[in-house]
Amino acid sequence: MNQLDQYIRSIPDFPEKGIIFRDITSVLEKPESLKLAIDEILGKLEGVDFDVVVGPESRGFVFGMPVAYELNKSFAMVRKKGKLPCETIEKEYDLEYGSAVVEMHKTSVKPGQKVVIVDDLIATGGTIEAIISMVEELGAEVVKIVFLIELAGLKGREKLKNYDVESVICYEGK
């Protein structure tokens, strides 16, 4: 068991019966667990050569920004469509029921840059797959993807099989 696991609140039958919701707000509420979470993510990046941290709205901001700050890297935001003011690139991806669109500024990453993506959780992998597509379309290279939590039962890692993916905590179920 990972030391951070004790801080993650597991809520049964939310949002529907049979699902165990892994709540990270309990990690954010305590200085020691927040520091531990950031330190664990930083540990997954030891020895990785990269230029930019990319994080999806909103919890990718929470965990990606302190990583970028600590390692003196830039940070690129990925947001829901319509939230960024400058010229953007966008990707649509599938959700369990329907689809969504994410976007990032075209200037967020540059050709030849090496990118690390940081997010709180991988479930089905659709959001990160869309982010990878945008990063690569802009000419940058995804060199690592780090999640605080992985829900292995949803098989999101399979969509990312061509990339270096790590998670701090892996739960076998959904």
Short mmCIF file of N, CA, C and O in Angstrom, two decimals, residues 52 54 74-79 81 83-91 102-113 115 131 133-140:
data_model
loop_
_atom_site.label_atom_id
_atom_site.label_comp_id
_atom_site.label_asym_id
_atom_site.label_seq_id
_atom_site.Cartn_x
_atom_site.Cartn_y
_atom_site.Cartn_z
N VAL A 52 8.19 21.22 -20.72
CA VAL A 52 6.87 21.75 -20.40
C VAL A 52 6.04 20.71 -19.66
O VAL A 52 6.05 19.54 -20.02
N VAL A 54 2.17 19.80 -19.01
CA VAL A 54 0.83 20.05 -19.51
C VAL A 54 -0.15 19.43 -18.51
O VAL A 54 0.03 18.27 -18.11
N SER A 74 7.89 25.42 -17.74
CA SER A 74 6.65 26.14 -18.05
C SER A 74 5.47 25.21 -17.85
O SER A 74 5.62 23.99 -17.77
N PHE A 75 4.28 25.81 -17.78
CA PHE A 75 3.06 25.04 -17.59
C PHE A 75 2.07 25.42 -18.68
O PHE A 75 1.83 26.60 -18.94
N ALA A 76 1.48 24.42 -19.31
CA ALA A 76 0.48 24.64 -20.36
C ALA A 76 -0.87 24.10 -19.89
O ALA A 76 -0.97 22.94 -19.48
N MET A 77 -1.88 24.95 -19.97
CA MET A 77 -3.22 24.56 -19.55
C MET A 77 -4.00 23.94 -20.71
O MET A 77 -3.95 24.44 -21.83
N VAL A 78 -4.72 22.88 -20.40
CA VAL A 78 -5.70 22.31 -21.32
C VAL A 78 -7.05 22.54 -20.66
O VAL A 78 -7.25 22.15 -19.52
N ARG A 79 -7.95 23.19 -21.42
CA ARG A 79 -9.24 23.55 -20.85
C ARG A 79 -10.38 23.06 -21.70
O ARG A 79 -10.19 22.68 -22.85
N LYS A 81 -13.54 23.54 -24.10
CA LYS A 81 -13.72 24.44 -25.23
C LYS A 81 -14.35 25.76 -24.80
O LYS A 81 -15.28 25.79 -24.01
N LYS A 83 -12.82 28.35 -23.20
CA LYS A 83 -12.30 28.96 -21.97
C LYS A 83 -10.98 29.71 -22.17
O LYS A 83 -10.52 30.39 -21.26
N LEU A 84 -10.33 29.54 -23.33
CA LEU A 84 -9.03 30.17 -23.57
C LEU A 84 -9.19 31.33 -24.57
O LEU A 84 -9.87 31.18 -25.58
N PRO A 85 -8.52 32.47 -24.31
CA PRO A 85 -8.77 33.67 -25.10
C PRO A 85 -8.01 33.79 -26.42
O PRO A 85 -8.39 34.57 -27.28
N CYS A 86 -6.94 33.08 -26.60
CA CYS A 86 -6.11 33.24 -27.80
C CYS A 86 -6.37 32.10 -28.79
O CYS A 86 -7.22 31.24 -28.55
N GLU A 87 -5.61 32.08 -29.86
CA GLU A 87 -5.79 31.05 -30.88
C GLU A 87 -5.49 29.68 -30.28
O GLU A 87 -4.46 29.48 -29.64
N THR A 88 -6.40 28.73 -30.50
CA THR A 88 -6.27 27.43 -29.87
C THR A 88 -6.27 26.29 -30.90
O THR A 88 -6.62 26.48 -32.06
N ILE A 89 -5.86 25.14 -30.40
CA ILE A 89 -6.02 23.87 -31.09
C ILE A 89 -6.99 23.09 -30.24
O ILE A 89 -6.99 23.22 -29.00
N GLU A 90 -7.86 22.29 -30.86
CA GLU A 90 -8.85 21.55 -30.07
C GLU A 90 -8.97 20.12 -30.55
O GLU A 90 -8.65 19.80 -31.69
N LYS A 91 -9.45 19.27 -29.65
CA LYS A 91 -9.70 17.86 -29.96
C LYS A 91 -10.98 17.42 -29.28
O LYS A 91 -11.21 17.71 -28.10
N VAL A 102 -11.65 19.46 -25.73
CA VAL A 102 -10.64 20.20 -24.96
C VAL A 102 -9.79 21.01 -25.93
O VAL A 102 -9.71 20.69 -27.12
N GLU A 103 -9.18 22.06 -25.40
CA GLU A 103 -8.33 22.90 -26.24
C GLU A 103 -7.17 23.45 -25.43
O GLU A 103 -7.18 23.46 -24.20
N MET A 104 -6.15 23.90 -26.17
CA MET A 104 -5.01 24.57 -25.56
C MET A 104 -4.54 25.64 -26.53
O MET A 104 -4.82 25.58 -27.73
N HIS A 105 -3.85 26.63 -26.00
CA HIS A 105 -3.29 27.67 -26.87
C HIS A 105 -2.27 27.05 -27.81
O HIS A 105 -1.48 26.18 -27.41
N LYS A 106 -2.26 27.53 -29.05
CA LYS A 106 -1.30 27.03 -30.03
C LYS A 106 0.13 27.37 -29.64
O LYS A 106 1.07 26.73 -30.09
N THR A 107 0.31 28.36 -28.78
CA THR A 107 1.65 28.77 -28.35
C THR A 107 2.11 28.07 -27.08
O THR A 107 3.22 28.32 -26.61
N SER A 108 1.28 27.20 -26.52
CA SER A 108 1.60 26.55 -25.23
C SER A 108 2.80 25.64 -25.31
O SER A 108 3.57 25.54 -24.36
N VAL A 109 2.92 24.91 -26.40
CA VAL A 109 4.09 24.06 -26.63
C VAL A 109 4.61 24.36 -28.03
O VAL A 109 3.85 24.72 -28.92
N LYS A 110 5.90 24.19 -28.18
CA LYS A 110 6.54 24.52 -29.46
C LYS A 110 7.16 23.28 -30.09
O LYS A 110 7.50 22.33 -29.38
N PRO A 111 7.31 23.30 -31.41
CA PRO A 111 7.94 22.16 -32.08
C PRO A 111 9.28 21.80 -31.45
O PRO A 111 10.08 22.68 -31.13
N GLY A 112 9.47 20.52 -31.22
CA GLY A 112 10.73 20.03 -30.66
C GLY A 112 10.76 19.97 -29.14
O GLY A 112 11.66 19.35 -28.57
N GLN A 113 9.81 20.60 -28.48
CA GLN A 113 9.81 20.55 -27.02
C GLN A 113 9.39 19.17 -26.53
O GLN A 113 8.64 18.46 -27.19
N VAL A 115 7.44 17.13 -23.56
CA VAL A 115 6.29 17.42 -22.70
C VAL A 115 6.04 16.28 -21.72
O VAL A 115 6.12 15.10 -22.08
N ILE A 131 -5.23 15.07 -25.46
CA ILE A 131 -4.12 16.00 -25.16
C ILE A 131 -2.86 15.59 -25.92
O ILE A 131 -2.18 16.43 -26.50
N SER A 133 -2.69 14.05 -28.69
CA SER A 133 -2.92 14.39 -30.10
C SER A 133 -2.63 15.86 -30.37
O SER A 133 -1.97 16.21 -31.35
N MET A 134 -3.08 16.74 -29.49
CA MET A 134 -2.82 18.18 -29.66
C MET A 134 -1.34 18.49 -29.53
O MET A 134 -0.79 19.25 -30.34
N VAL A 135 -0.70 17.94 -28.51
CA VAL A 135 0.73 18.18 -28.29
C VAL A 135 1.53 17.76 -29.52
O VAL A 135 2.40 18.50 -30.00
N GLU A 136 1.24 16.59 -30.04
CA GLU A 136 1.98 16.08 -31.21
C GLU A 136 1.66 16.88 -32.47
O GLU A 136 2.53 17.11 -33.29
N GLU A 137 0.42 17.32 -32.60
CA GLU A 137 0.06 18.15 -33.75
C GLU A 137 0.82 19.47 -33.73
O GLU A 137 1.14 20.03 -34.79
N LEU A 138 1.14 19.96 -32.54
CA LEU A 138 1.92 21.18 -32.40
C LEU A 138 3.43 20.94 -32.56
O LEU A 138 4.22 21.86 -32.48
N GLY A 139 3.82 19.69 -32.78
CA GLY A 139 5.22 19.37 -33.06
C GLY A 139 6.06 19.03 -31.85
O GLY A 139 7.28 18.88 -31.95
N ALA A 140 5.43 18.89 -30.69
CA ALA A 140 6.16 18.53 -29.47
C ALA A 140 6.05 17.02 -29.25
O ALA A 140 5.28 16.33 -29.91
#
